[in-house]
């Protein structure tokens, strides 16, 4: 590493808190080294109150780009000079590109999700998709699927604070992507959930249900909704094989776990930073297996 760092080495970063567990520094530094890019990547523990300072530091130190994680993804939006269409609709940013002091905010989570499906031979274009969840991951996926040509998106969420967020997302999508039909239902309406899954090609869990340490939970209570020609995908990546995916697999569904979304959202950010394709297959072998 010490041989790689010189007076010309560009710096990229991750901001948010906590960041100590993040795999991003390993993933990006490996990719820089592998492709001979004179850059390095560090994680900085930044709380919400420190966001203005972190953005100012980014400009002062000419940090070329930064990933943004919880809890700062929405907060950084107001400091951007420009937003990608998806970041504008979602109202959150996970990748900032600094072009000589001009900051552009992007959100690559949805792109990562769509790419992960594509790598598994599944295209969202023209499809009916049921998405359980209305938080950060879910909203990014809903917006990207709509932008990428999904025909109909049915959102299900419990009646918590995220339900309102889904109502706002739907209003924005009606304006920006009117050709995609997007509707919201209460997750407790199990009859409607069965109905919508029955007419869907793809079913997604984008809630925290099933995430460690609650591995024995699934947002689906009635496994009869799974059928062989339904593609079933989870955003949860810890554990990689959730109960939701195991139950779907038992019926013969094609399943796509959350690690692909994580890998490809990083690859998309890498491309925005460098213009290069991340060596994704090697990164996957090293850090995601
Ligand atoms: P969030 O806090 O923004 O949203 C949480 C969602 O879970 C909301 O829709 C909420 O209503 C729902 N929820 C919470 N408890 C529930 C319950 N008991 N029953 C039903 N729904 C419930 O979280 P997030 O950042 O969107 O993350 C959601 C999941 O996606 C997490 O497991 C996270 O690790 C994962 N994630 C994965 C990636 C990836 O790249 N694979 C990226 C981001 C998030």
XYZ file of C-alpha atoms and ligand atoms in Angstrom:
333
model
C 0.000 0.000 0.000
C 2.708 2.513 0.973
C 4.168 2.169 -2.543
C 0.820 3.143 -4.015
C 0.301 6.391 -2.091
C 2.108 9.387 -3.581
C 1.758 13.147 -3.805
C -0.724 12.749 -6.668
C -2.948 10.078 -5.125
C -6.622 11.097 -5.234
C -8.798 10.484 -2.187
C -12.309 8.968 -2.093
C -14.292 8.436 1.080
C -17.240 6.967 2.900
C -19.171 9.182 5.331
C -21.830 8.177 7.856
C -21.909 6.414 11.203
C -21.078 3.686 12.100
C -18.593 2.941 9.309
C -16.048 0.735 11.087
C -17.687 -2.477 9.822
C -17.932 -1.300 6.206
C -16.511 -3.448 3.403
C -16.313 -0.429 1.068
C -12.663 0.588 1.778
C -11.449 -2.952 0.995
C -13.618 -3.173 -2.138
C -12.570 0.198 -3.616
C -8.877 0.043 -2.618
C -8.592 -3.458 -4.114
C -10.210 -2.190 -7.345
C -7.979 0.927 -7.548
C -4.886 -1.228 -7.103
C -6.050 -3.906 -9.538
C -6.747 -1.342 -12.285
C -3.685 0.831 -11.519
C -5.805 3.849 -10.552
C -3.802 6.343 -8.454
C -6.474 6.700 -5.763
C -7.190 5.627 -2.194
C -10.418 5.243 -0.175
C -10.982 5.889 3.536
C -14.014 5.721 5.843
C -14.834 8.720 8.065
C -17.227 8.483 10.998
C -19.595 11.413 10.378
C -22.752 12.074 12.405
C -25.661 14.131 11.035
C -24.480 17.350 12.695
C -21.076 17.015 11.054
C -22.435 16.733 7.497
C -21.875 20.438 6.619
C -18.254 20.186 7.843
C -17.712 16.950 5.933
C -19.028 18.499 2.711
C -16.858 21.598 3.203
C -13.847 19.332 3.853
C -14.616 17.403 0.692
C -14.306 20.622 -1.289
C -11.279 21.968 0.618
C -9.306 18.716 0.422
C -10.561 17.974 -3.108
C -11.865 14.555 -2.108
C -12.913 13.330 -5.564
C -15.944 11.389 -4.471
C -17.702 9.990 -1.452
C -20.130 7.253 -0.629
C -22.737 8.206 1.928
C -24.319 5.793 4.371
C -26.821 6.014 7.240
C -27.818 8.352 8.764
C -26.548 10.969 6.273
C -28.095 9.873 2.958
C -31.000 12.356 3.011
C -29.120 15.114 4.831
C -26.419 15.506 2.134
C -29.052 16.208 -0.550
C -29.295 19.892 0.350
C -25.559 20.421 -0.219
C -25.534 19.013 -3.779
C -25.167 21.294 -6.816
C -26.866 18.683 -8.989
C -28.834 15.462 -8.452
C -29.294 12.451 -10.728
C -32.965 11.835 -11.655
C -33.154 8.852 -9.255
C -31.537 10.775 -6.367
C -33.968 13.653 -6.924
C -37.028 11.381 -6.808
C -35.757 9.234 -3.911
C -34.557 12.296 -1.964
C -31.342 10.559 -0.931
C -27.741 10.273 -2.103
C -25.241 7.444 -1.623
C -22.571 8.558 -4.103
C -21.210 12.105 -4.419
C -18.967 12.994 -7.354
C -16.814 16.089 -6.838
C -15.938 17.724 -10.145
C -13.649 20.646 -9.205
C -15.935 21.722 -6.374
C -19.219 20.990 -8.146
C -20.962 18.184 -6.269
C -23.329 15.781 -8.024
C -25.442 13.446 -5.884
C -26.408 10.003 -7.145
C -28.174 6.997 -5.659
C -26.842 3.677 -6.917
C -28.787 1.244 -4.673
C -31.629 0.849 -7.177
C -29.218 0.488 -10.102
C -27.405 -2.173 -8.071
C -30.644 -4.049 -7.456
C -31.675 -3.978 -11.129
C -28.170 -5.043 -12.226
C -28.154 -7.890 -9.723
C -31.415 -9.191 -11.218
C -29.986 -8.793 -14.716
C -26.895 -10.804 -13.756
C -29.384 -13.538 -12.810
C -31.136 -13.316 -16.177
C -34.087 -11.195 -14.991
C -35.129 -7.898 -16.627
C -37.519 -5.501 -14.821
C -38.749 -3.928 -18.075
C -42.453 -4.557 -18.651
C -42.770 -6.530 -15.423
C -45.244 -6.443 -12.546
C -43.321 -6.196 -9.297
C -44.494 -6.504 -5.687
C -42.128 -4.756 -3.279
C -42.535 -5.162 0.478
C -40.985 -2.160 2.232
C -40.885 1.627 1.959
C -37.604 2.547 3.638
C -34.298 3.568 2.081
C -33.561 0.392 0.114
C -37.183 -0.084 -0.951
C -37.614 3.496 -2.211
C -34.415 3.338 -4.284
C -35.585 0.043 -5.817
C -39.109 1.323 -6.524
C -37.807 4.448 -8.264
C -35.171 2.610 -10.338
C -37.605 -0.120 -11.411
C -40.058 2.591 -12.539
C -37.294 4.481 -14.404
C -36.165 1.213 -16.026
C -39.585 0.431 -17.476
C -41.445 -1.729 -14.929
C -45.138 -1.922 -15.886
C -46.701 -2.036 -12.430
C -45.268 -1.746 -8.916
C -47.322 -2.758 -5.858
C -45.824 -1.504 -2.597
C -46.789 -3.121 0.709
C -45.733 -1.701 4.072
C -46.841 -1.771 7.691
C -48.516 1.445 8.867
C -45.393 2.997 10.349
C -43.620 6.249 9.404
C -42.324 4.670 6.198
C -45.900 4.269 4.894
C -46.114 8.048 4.468
C -42.787 8.040 2.652
C -44.248 5.558 0.144
C -47.234 7.887 -0.422
C -44.783 10.676 -1.245
C -42.752 8.413 -3.551
C -45.919 7.486 -5.434
C -46.845 11.146 -5.909
C -43.381 11.863 -7.341
C -43.460 8.807 -9.613
C -46.896 9.834 -10.932
C -45.286 13.095 -12.072
C -41.967 11.731 -13.297
C -42.788 8.240 -14.640
C -46.562 8.307 -15.338
C -46.452 5.210 -17.556
C -45.604 3.018 -14.544
C -48.608 2.172 -12.341
C -47.558 2.359 -8.676
C -49.909 1.554 -5.796
C -49.543 1.298 -2.028
C -51.216 -1.194 0.318
C -51.115 -2.047 4.009
C -48.973 -5.157 4.554
C -51.658 -6.344 6.965
C -54.045 -6.691 4.005
C -52.964 -10.285 3.341
C -55.740 -10.878 0.801
C -54.497 -7.981 -1.372
C -50.900 -9.169 -0.935
C -51.842 -12.655 -2.227
C -53.702 -11.092 -5.145
C -50.862 -8.797 -6.175
C -48.178 -11.472 -5.853
C -50.348 -13.759 -8.016
C -50.186 -11.202 -10.850
C -46.510 -10.299 -10.298
C -43.399 -11.585 -12.047
C -41.061 -10.464 -9.270
C -41.462 -10.323 -5.462
C -39.010 -8.313 -3.360
C -38.428 -8.104 0.387
C -36.927 -4.665 1.049
C -37.757 -4.575 4.775
C -35.490 -5.430 7.690
C -37.523 -8.560 8.375
C -35.288 -11.633 8.337
C -32.128 -9.652 9.032
C -29.707 -10.860 11.739
C -30.524 -11.490 14.629
C -34.094 -12.237 13.445
C -33.167 -14.944 10.942
C -36.309 -16.975 11.644
C -38.658 -14.216 10.385
C -40.110 -13.598 6.922
C -42.512 -10.914 5.637
C -44.491 -13.737 3.988
C -46.737 -15.678 6.367
C -48.393 -17.890 3.755
C -45.918 -19.816 1.605
C -48.693 -20.682 -0.862
C -47.976 -17.309 -2.540
C -44.703 -18.724 -3.912
C -44.937 -20.369 -7.329
C -42.248 -21.704 -9.645
C -42.334 -18.855 -12.182
C -42.080 -16.103 -9.523
C -38.651 -14.462 -9.150
C -38.000 -13.778 -5.458
C -35.367 -11.329 -4.279
C -34.239 -10.089 -0.865
C -32.323 -6.906 -0.022
C -31.217 -8.409 3.294
C -27.644 -9.737 2.916
C -26.975 -10.750 6.530
C -27.758 -13.623 6.411
C -27.272 -14.255 2.702
C -29.922 -17.008 2.681
C -32.908 -15.535 4.501
C -35.979 -17.515 5.566
C -37.905 -15.617 2.847
C -35.500 -16.913 0.164
C -35.306 -20.419 1.614
C -39.107 -20.733 1.616
C -39.271 -19.503 -1.991
C -36.470 -21.809 -3.090
C -38.234 -24.801 -1.528
C -41.069 -24.238 -4.018
C -38.640 -23.907 -6.946
C -38.601 -20.104 -7.368
C -35.536 -18.426 -8.855
C -34.064 -16.458 -5.934
C -31.643 -13.521 -5.842
C -29.996 -12.627 -2.522
C -29.001 -9.159 -1.263
C -25.241 -9.445 -1.826
C -25.611 -8.798 -5.568
C -27.325 -5.457 -4.921
C -24.520 -4.519 -2.518
C -21.818 -5.467 -5.016
C -23.401 -3.752 -8.030
C -24.313 -0.518 -6.212
C -20.598 -0.295 -5.387
C -19.617 -1.089 -8.962
C -21.930 1.669 -10.219
C -20.355 4.175 -7.799
C -16.879 3.063 -8.939
C -17.898 3.759 -12.531
C -19.205 7.208 -11.601
C -15.889 7.954 -9.830
C -13.439 6.571 -12.401
C -15.347 5.895 -15.622
C -14.091 2.303 -15.294
C -15.790 -1.029 -14.692
C -14.991 -2.351 -11.219
C -13.467 -5.865 -11.337
C -16.771 -7.045 -9.882
C -16.315 -10.792 -10.240
C -12.996 -10.691 -8.360
C -14.417 -8.371 -5.711
C -17.337 -10.759 -5.313
C -14.997 -13.741 -4.854
C -12.831 -11.879 -2.336
C -15.390 -10.024 -0.237
C -18.899 -11.404 -0.844
C -18.556 -15.225 -0.768
P -35.072 1.384 6.630
O -34.972 1.514 8.112
O -34.944 2.574 5.783
O -36.495 0.696 6.272
C -36.961 -0.396 7.035
C -38.164 -1.035 6.346
O -38.508 -2.223 7.079
C -39.416 -0.165 6.351
O -40.156 -0.405 5.166
C -40.187 -0.683 7.567
O -41.572 -0.425 7.494
C -39.891 -2.163 7.443
N -40.076 -2.908 8.691
C -39.393 -2.752 9.842
N -39.850 -3.640 10.776
C -40.839 -4.344 10.170
C -41.703 -5.392 10.574
N -41.621 -5.904 11.803
N -42.580 -5.902 9.684
C -42.671 -5.404 8.426
N -41.879 -4.405 7.971
C -40.986 -3.888 8.832
O -34.010 0.261 6.220
P -33.261 0.070 4.823
O -32.005 0.846 4.839
O -34.224 0.274 3.735
O -32.837 -1.477 4.924
C -33.774 -2.516 4.769
C -33.008 -3.818 4.545
O -32.313 -3.742 3.294
C -31.932 -4.082 5.622
O -31.881 -5.466 5.847
C -30.653 -3.629 4.945
O -29.513 -4.324 5.413
C -30.933 -3.991 3.514
N -30.181 -3.193 2.542
C -29.490 -3.863 1.602
C -28.791 -3.183 0.641
C -28.033 -3.984 -0.386
O -27.215 -3.403 -1.108
N -28.282 -5.288 -0.485
C -28.794 -1.781 0.631
C -29.516 -1.102 1.615
C -30.212 -1.831 2.569
